């Protein structure tokens, strides 16, 4: 069973950033002093990226990465470990038996890794790997980038591949950066539809190309190991921006390249 969704561009702010704000708020604590004054939570660091239409509304918001981040991450890890202990106890497990003694901490560290994308931003991910190109290039296509993420509905994995195509406008990017951009958004609590759009919009913001095309194909564990338990099901989403959205012939060329096999 395969379903295909055309994901239209969202608003100017990444939807996943709202989740980052909520998670940051969950770590807010009160001062133990007698006057019980609230500590001011450090504002999130922001990396502004100009929108492709020239407006200044587009921005990606991320957690603060200042000198206190290590302490904050350790605090989050300990809170997560405590929460996983509670989960195991609710399942009827003995958290003191040998096999589970370190499971809460291991699970907490794993969850921090699975969501590390909240701490990353486009500026550091791209790391200046942008290059001028005066040639009139056609479609640049990077196929089958592995992607692993967590569904925000059940906190179970979904995995698959991402295909990214773009038509440069005098600026190209180091190809490995596509994989890093995919990971930055995938390492968050996600839905595939939003993930697809975020990848496309990020590439559009960085390169300002003539067009961007992103197709994501994934298997969702929430459909294969629970619920309807349909192991053969896949979900395909796509986001077409710029010239790919306007030109049927360009889209056809892109999908033809996707279907083509490897060159001999």
Short mmCIF file of N, CA, C and O in Angstrom, two decimals, residues 137-231:
data_model
loop_
_atom_site.label_atom_id
_atom_site.label_comp_id
_atom_site.label_asym_id
_atom_site.label_seq_id
_atom_site.Cartn_x
_atom_site.Cartn_y
_atom_site.Cartn_z
N UNK A 137 23.70 25.17 -15.01
CA UNK A 137 23.51 23.75 -14.70
C UNK A 137 22.04 23.37 -14.79
O UNK A 137 21.15 24.20 -14.56
N UNK A 138 21.79 22.12 -15.10
CA UNK A 138 20.44 21.60 -15.08
C UNK A 138 20.11 21.13 -13.67
O UNK A 138 20.61 21.65 -12.69
N UNK A 139 19.31 20.09 -13.61
CA UNK A 139 18.92 19.55 -12.31
C UNK A 139 20.11 18.85 -11.65
O UNK A 139 20.78 18.03 -12.27
N UNK A 140 20.35 19.18 -10.40
CA UNK A 140 21.32 18.46 -9.58
C UNK A 140 20.50 17.56 -8.65
O UNK A 140 19.66 18.04 -7.90
N UNK A 141 20.75 16.26 -8.71
CA UNK A 141 19.94 15.30 -7.97
C UNK A 141 20.82 14.44 -7.07
O UNK A 141 21.80 13.85 -7.53
N UNK A 142 20.45 14.36 -5.79
CA UNK A 142 21.08 13.44 -4.85
C UNK A 142 20.00 12.47 -4.39
O UNK A 142 19.02 12.86 -3.76
N UNK A 143 20.18 11.19 -4.73
CA UNK A 143 19.15 10.19 -4.47
C UNK A 143 19.49 9.34 -3.25
O UNK A 143 20.64 9.17 -2.88
N UNK A 144 18.43 8.83 -2.64
CA UNK A 144 18.51 7.77 -1.63
C UNK A 144 19.37 8.14 -0.42
O UNK A 144 20.23 7.38 0.01
N UNK A 145 19.12 9.32 0.14
CA UNK A 145 19.76 9.71 1.41
C UNK A 145 18.99 9.03 2.53
O UNK A 145 17.79 9.25 2.70
N UNK A 146 19.65 8.21 3.31
CA UNK A 146 18.99 7.52 4.42
C UNK A 146 18.44 8.53 5.43
O UNK A 146 19.09 9.52 5.75
N UNK A 147 17.24 8.24 5.93
CA UNK A 147 16.64 9.09 6.95
C UNK A 147 16.01 8.22 8.03
O UNK A 147 15.38 7.20 7.73
N UNK A 148 16.23 8.61 9.27
CA UNK A 148 15.62 7.95 10.42
C UNK A 148 15.08 9.03 11.35
O UNK A 148 15.77 10.00 11.67
N UNK A 149 13.83 8.87 11.77
CA UNK A 149 13.23 9.88 12.64
C UNK A 149 12.25 9.21 13.59
O UNK A 149 12.01 7.99 13.51
N UNK A 150 11.68 10.01 14.50
CA UNK A 150 10.68 9.52 15.44
C UNK A 150 9.35 10.19 15.16
O UNK A 150 9.27 11.44 15.12
N UNK A 151 8.32 9.38 15.00
CA UNK A 151 6.98 9.91 14.81
C UNK A 151 6.52 10.59 16.10
O UNK A 151 6.62 10.00 17.19
N UNK A 152 6.04 11.81 16.00
CA UNK A 152 5.64 12.54 17.20
C UNK A 152 4.33 12.03 17.80
O UNK A 152 3.98 12.39 18.91
N UNK A 153 3.60 11.18 17.07
CA UNK A 153 2.32 10.69 17.57
C UNK A 153 2.47 9.51 18.52
O UNK A 153 1.74 9.41 19.51
N UNK A 154 3.41 8.59 18.22
CA UNK A 154 3.59 7.39 19.05
C UNK A 154 5.01 7.24 19.58
O UNK A 154 5.30 6.29 20.31
N UNK A 155 5.91 8.14 19.18
CA UNK A 155 7.33 8.06 19.57
C UNK A 155 7.96 6.75 19.13
O UNK A 155 8.80 6.17 19.83
N UNK A 156 7.56 6.26 17.96
CA UNK A 156 8.20 5.10 17.37
C UNK A 156 8.85 5.54 16.06
O UNK A 156 8.47 6.56 15.47
N UNK A 157 9.83 4.79 15.57
CA UNK A 157 10.61 5.26 14.41
C UNK A 157 9.84 5.19 13.09
O UNK A 157 8.92 4.38 12.91
N UNK A 158 10.26 6.04 12.17
CA UNK A 158 9.99 5.82 10.76
C UNK A 158 11.30 6.06 10.02
O UNK A 158 12.15 6.83 10.46
N UNK A 159 11.48 5.31 8.92
CA UNK A 159 12.76 5.37 8.23
C UNK A 159 12.55 5.16 6.75
O UNK A 159 11.55 4.60 6.30
N UNK A 160 13.51 5.65 5.97
CA UNK A 160 13.41 5.51 4.53
C UNK A 160 14.50 6.28 3.83
O UNK A 160 15.65 6.32 4.30
N UNK A 161 14.15 6.92 2.71
CA UNK A 161 15.13 7.64 1.91
C UNK A 161 14.57 8.99 1.49
O UNK A 161 13.35 9.18 1.38
N UNK A 162 15.49 9.92 1.24
CA UNK A 162 15.15 11.25 0.76
C UNK A 162 15.85 11.48 -0.57
O UNK A 162 17.04 11.18 -0.71
N UNK A 163 15.11 12.01 -1.55
CA UNK A 163 15.68 12.38 -2.85
C UNK A 163 15.59 13.90 -2.99
O UNK A 163 14.49 14.46 -2.90
N UNK A 164 16.71 14.56 -3.19
CA UNK A 164 16.75 16.02 -3.27
C UNK A 164 17.26 16.45 -4.63
O UNK A 164 18.33 16.02 -5.08
N UNK A 165 16.49 17.31 -5.29
CA UNK A 165 16.92 17.88 -6.55
C UNK A 165 16.79 19.40 -6.51
O UNK A 165 15.90 19.93 -5.83
N UNK A 166 17.68 20.09 -7.19
CA UNK A 166 17.55 21.55 -7.30
C UNK A 166 18.19 22.03 -8.58
O UNK A 166 19.04 21.35 -9.17
N UNK A 167 17.74 23.17 -9.04
CA UNK A 167 18.30 23.82 -10.22
C UNK A 167 19.06 25.04 -9.73
O UNK A 167 18.44 26.02 -9.29
N UNK A 168 20.41 25.03 -9.77
CA UNK A 168 21.20 26.13 -9.20
C UNK A 168 20.99 27.45 -9.93
O UNK A 168 20.71 27.48 -11.13
N UNK A 169 21.15 28.51 -9.17
CA UNK A 169 21.18 29.85 -9.74
C UNK A 169 22.49 30.51 -9.30
O UNK A 169 22.51 31.32 -8.37
N UNK A 170 23.59 30.06 -9.89
CA UNK A 170 24.94 30.60 -9.66
C UNK A 170 25.53 30.23 -8.30
O UNK A 170 26.64 30.64 -7.99
N UNK A 171 24.82 29.44 -7.50
CA UNK A 171 25.36 28.99 -6.21
C UNK A 171 25.08 27.50 -6.06
O UNK A 171 23.95 27.06 -6.28
N UNK A 172 26.11 26.72 -5.71
CA UNK A 172 25.94 25.30 -5.43
C UNK A 172 26.43 25.01 -4.02
O UNK A 172 27.08 25.86 -3.39
N UNK A 173 26.15 23.83 -3.52
CA UNK A 173 26.48 23.46 -2.14
C UNK A 173 27.21 22.12 -2.14
O UNK A 173 27.00 21.28 -3.03
N UNK A 174 28.10 21.92 -1.17
CA UNK A 174 28.74 20.63 -1.01
C UNK A 174 27.70 19.54 -0.83
O UNK A 174 26.80 19.66 0.01
N UNK A 175 27.79 18.47 -1.61
CA UNK A 175 26.72 17.48 -1.64
C UNK A 175 26.46 16.80 -0.30
O UNK A 175 25.33 16.45 0.02
N UNK A 176 27.51 16.64 0.50
CA UNK A 176 27.32 15.99 1.81
C UNK A 176 26.43 16.81 2.73
O UNK A 176 25.84 16.28 3.68
N UNK A 177 26.30 18.11 2.44
CA UNK A 177 25.49 18.97 3.30
C UNK A 177 24.01 18.63 3.19
O UNK A 177 23.24 18.91 4.11
N UNK A 178 23.61 18.04 2.07
CA UNK A 178 22.21 17.62 1.96
C UNK A 178 21.88 16.57 3.03
O UNK A 178 20.83 16.61 3.66
N UNK A 179 22.80 15.62 3.21
CA UNK A 179 22.58 14.59 4.23
C UNK A 179 22.53 15.21 5.63
O UNK A 179 21.73 14.80 6.47
N UNK A 180 23.37 16.21 5.86
CA UNK A 180 23.39 16.85 7.18
C UNK A 180 22.11 17.66 7.43
O UNK A 180 21.60 17.70 8.55
N UNK A 181 21.61 18.29 6.39
CA UNK A 181 20.35 19.03 6.53
C UNK A 181 19.20 18.08 6.81
O UNK A 181 18.34 18.34 7.66
N UNK A 182 19.19 16.95 6.10
CA UNK A 182 18.17 15.93 6.35
C UNK A 182 18.22 15.48 7.80
O UNK A 182 17.19 15.42 8.49
N UNK A 183 19.41 15.18 8.31
CA UNK A 183 19.55 14.71 9.69
C UNK A 183 19.13 15.77 10.69
O UNK A 183 18.56 15.46 11.74
N UNK A 184 19.44 17.03 10.40
CA UNK A 184 19.09 18.10 11.34
C UNK A 184 17.60 18.14 11.61
O UNK A 184 17.15 18.29 12.76
N UNK A 185 16.79 17.99 10.56
CA UNK A 185 15.35 18.02 10.74
C UNK A 185 14.79 16.66 11.16
O UNK A 185 13.77 16.59 11.85
N UNK A 186 15.44 15.57 10.74
CA UNK A 186 14.95 14.24 11.09
C UNK A 186 15.18 13.92 12.56
O UNK A 186 14.40 13.19 13.17
N UNK A 187 16.25 14.48 13.15
CA UNK A 187 16.55 14.22 14.56
C UNK A 187 15.72 15.12 15.45
O UNK A 187 16.22 15.86 16.31
N UNK A 188 14.44 15.08 15.25
CA UNK A 188 13.45 15.78 16.05
C UNK A 188 12.19 14.91 16.07
O UNK A 188 12.09 13.95 15.31
N UNK A 189 11.24 15.22 16.92
CA UNK A 189 9.95 14.55 16.84
C UNK A 189 9.26 15.10 15.59
O UNK A 189 9.12 16.31 15.43
N UNK A 190 8.83 14.21 14.70
CA UNK A 190 8.43 14.65 13.38
C UNK A 190 7.17 13.96 12.88
O UNK A 190 6.72 12.96 13.43
N UNK A 191 6.63 14.54 11.83
CA UNK A 191 5.73 13.85 10.90
C UNK A 191 6.37 13.98 9.53
O UNK A 191 7.05 14.97 9.24
N UNK A 192 6.16 13.00 8.69
CA UNK A 192 6.87 12.99 7.41
C UNK A 192 6.50 14.17 6.52
O UNK A 192 7.34 14.72 5.80
N UNK A 193 5.25 14.58 6.58
CA UNK A 193 4.81 15.70 5.75
C UNK A 193 5.58 16.97 6.09
O UNK A 193 6.03 17.71 5.20
N UNK A 194 5.74 17.26 7.38
CA UNK A 194 6.46 18.46 7.79
C UNK A 194 7.94 18.33 7.50
O UNK A 194 8.58 19.30 7.07
N UNK A 195 8.50 17.17 7.73
CA UNK A 195 9.91 16.94 7.45
C UNK A 195 10.24 17.25 6.00
O UNK A 195 11.24 17.90 5.69
N UNK A 196 9.38 16.79 5.09
CA UNK A 196 9.60 17.01 3.66
C UNK A 196 9.65 18.50 3.33
O UNK A 196 10.55 18.98 2.62
N UNK A 197 8.70 19.25 3.86
CA UNK A 197 8.63 20.68 3.59
C UNK A 197 9.80 21.43 4.21
O UNK A 197 10.36 22.34 3.59
N UNK A 198 10.20 21.05 5.42
CA UNK A 198 11.31 21.73 6.08
C UNK A 198 12.61 21.57 5.30
O UNK A 198 13.39 22.53 5.17
N UNK A 199 12.86 20.38 4.79
CA UNK A 199 14.08 20.15 4.02
C UNK A 199 14.07 21.03 2.77
O UNK A 199 15.06 21.70 2.45
N UNK A 200 12.94 21.06 2.06
CA UNK A 200 12.85 21.85 0.84
C UNK A 200 13.02 23.34 1.12
O UNK A 200 13.75 24.04 0.40
N UNK A 201 12.35 23.84 2.15
CA UNK A 201 12.43 25.26 2.46
C UNK A 201 13.83 25.67 2.91
O UNK A 201 14.31 26.77 2.59
N UNK A 202 14.51 24.79 3.65
CA UNK A 202 15.87 25.10 4.10
C UNK A 202 16.81 25.24 2.91
O UNK A 202 17.63 26.18 2.85
N UNK A 203 16.71 24.33 1.95
CA UNK A 203 17.56 24.38 0.76
C UNK A 203 17.24 25.64 -0.06
O UNK A 203 18.15 26.31 -0.57
N UNK A 204 15.97 25.97 -0.15
CA UNK A 204 15.58 27.17 -0.87
C UNK A 204 16.15 28.43 -0.20
O UNK A 204 16.64 29.34 -0.88
N UNK A 205 16.11 28.47 1.12
CA UNK A 205 16.61 29.64 1.84
C UNK A 205 18.13 29.79 1.69
O UNK A 205 18.64 30.90 1.56
N UNK A 206 18.85 28.67 1.72
CA UNK A 206 20.30 28.72 1.66
C UNK A 206 20.81 29.08 0.27
O UNK A 206 21.66 29.95 0.11
N UNK A 207 20.27 28.41 -0.75
CA UNK A 207 20.83 28.51 -2.10
C UNK A 207 20.12 29.52 -2.99
O UNK A 207 20.70 29.97 -3.99
N UNK A 208 18.88 29.82 -2.67
CA UNK A 208 18.05 30.64 -3.57
C UNK A 208 18.13 30.12 -5.01
O UNK A 208 18.44 30.87 -5.94
N UNK A 209 17.87 28.85 -5.21
CA UNK A 209 17.97 28.26 -6.55
C UNK A 209 16.74 28.61 -7.39
O UNK A 209 15.78 29.21 -6.89
N UNK A 210 16.76 28.19 -8.64
CA UNK A 210 15.57 28.38 -9.47
C UNK A 210 14.42 27.51 -8.95
O UNK A 210 13.25 27.90 -9.05
N UNK A 211 14.76 26.34 -8.40
CA UNK A 211 13.71 25.46 -7.90
C UNK A 211 14.29 24.36 -7.02
O UNK A 211 15.48 24.03 -7.11
N UNK A 212 13.45 23.79 -6.17
CA UNK A 212 13.83 22.70 -5.27
C UNK A 212 12.75 21.63 -5.34
O UNK A 212 11.55 21.94 -5.33
N UNK A 213 13.18 20.37 -5.42
CA UNK A 213 12.25 19.24 -5.40
C UNK A 213 12.73 18.23 -4.37
O UNK A 213 13.89 17.80 -4.40
N UNK A 214 11.86 17.87 -3.45
CA UNK A 214 12.20 16.89 -2.41
C UNK A 214 11.13 15.81 -2.37
O UNK A 214 9.93 16.12 -2.29
N UNK A 215 11.55 14.56 -2.44
CA UNK A 215 10.65 13.41 -2.30
C UNK A 215 11.17 12.54 -1.16
O UNK A 215 12.37 12.25 -1.09
N UNK A 216 10.27 12.15 -0.26
CA UNK A 216 10.63 11.31 0.88
C UNK A 216 9.77 10.05 0.85
O UNK A 216 8.54 10.14 0.72
N UNK A 217 10.41 8.90 0.98
CA UNK A 217 9.71 7.62 1.01
C UNK A 217 10.08 6.90 2.30
O UNK A 217 11.26 6.64 2.55
N UNK A 218 9.08 6.60 3.13
CA UNK A 218 9.38 6.02 4.45
C UNK A 218 8.42 4.90 4.82
O UNK A 218 7.26 4.85 4.39
N UNK A 219 8.92 4.01 5.66
CA UNK A 219 8.12 3.00 6.34
C UNK A 219 7.95 3.44 7.78
O UNK A 219 8.92 3.80 8.45
N UNK A 220 6.72 3.40 8.26
CA UNK A 220 6.40 3.88 9.61
C UNK A 220 6.11 2.69 10.53
O UNK A 220 5.22 1.88 10.25
N UNK A 221 6.87 2.63 11.62
CA UNK A 221 6.68 1.53 12.58
C UNK A 221 5.30 1.57 13.23
O UNK A 221 4.80 0.54 13.68
N UNK A 222 4.68 2.75 13.27
CA UNK A 222 3.35 2.83 13.86
C UNK A 222 2.31 2.11 13.00
O UNK A 222 1.20 1.83 13.46
N UNK A 223 2.68 1.80 11.75
CA UNK A 223 1.78 1.04 10.87
C UNK A 223 2.22 -0.40 10.68
O UNK A 223 1.42 -1.23 10.23
N UNK A 224 3.47 -0.71 11.02
CA UNK A 224 3.97 -2.06 10.76
C UNK A 224 4.09 -2.92 12.01
O UNK A 224 3.89 -4.13 11.95
N UNK A 225 4.41 -2.32 13.17
CA UNK A 225 4.60 -3.13 14.38
C UNK A 225 3.49 -2.92 15.40
O UNK A 225 3.50 -3.52 16.47
N UNK A 226 2.51 -2.08 15.05
CA UNK A 226 1.35 -1.87 15.91
C UNK A 226 0.18 -1.49 15.01
O UNK A 226 0.31 -1.40 13.80
N UNK A 227 -0.98 -1.26 15.61
CA UNK A 227 -2.13 -0.80 14.84
C UNK A 227 -2.54 -1.78 13.75
O UNK A 227 -2.79 -2.95 14.02
N UNK A 228 -2.53 -1.33 12.50
CA UNK A 228 -2.97 -2.18 11.39
C UNK A 228 -1.94 -3.23 11.02
O UNK A 228 -2.26 -4.21 10.34
N UNK A 229 -0.68 -3.06 11.43
CA UNK A 229 0.39 -4.03 11.22
C UNK A 229 0.52 -4.45 9.75
O UNK A 229 0.51 -5.63 9.42
N UNK A 230 0.67 -3.47 8.88
CA UNK A 230 0.85 -3.73 7.45
C UNK A 230 2.31 -3.50 7.09
O UNK A 230 2.75 -2.38 6.86
N UNK A 231 3.07 -4.58 7.05
CA UNK A 231 4.52 -4.49 6.90
C UNK A 231 4.96 -3.98 5.53
O UNK A 231 6.07 -3.49 5.38
#
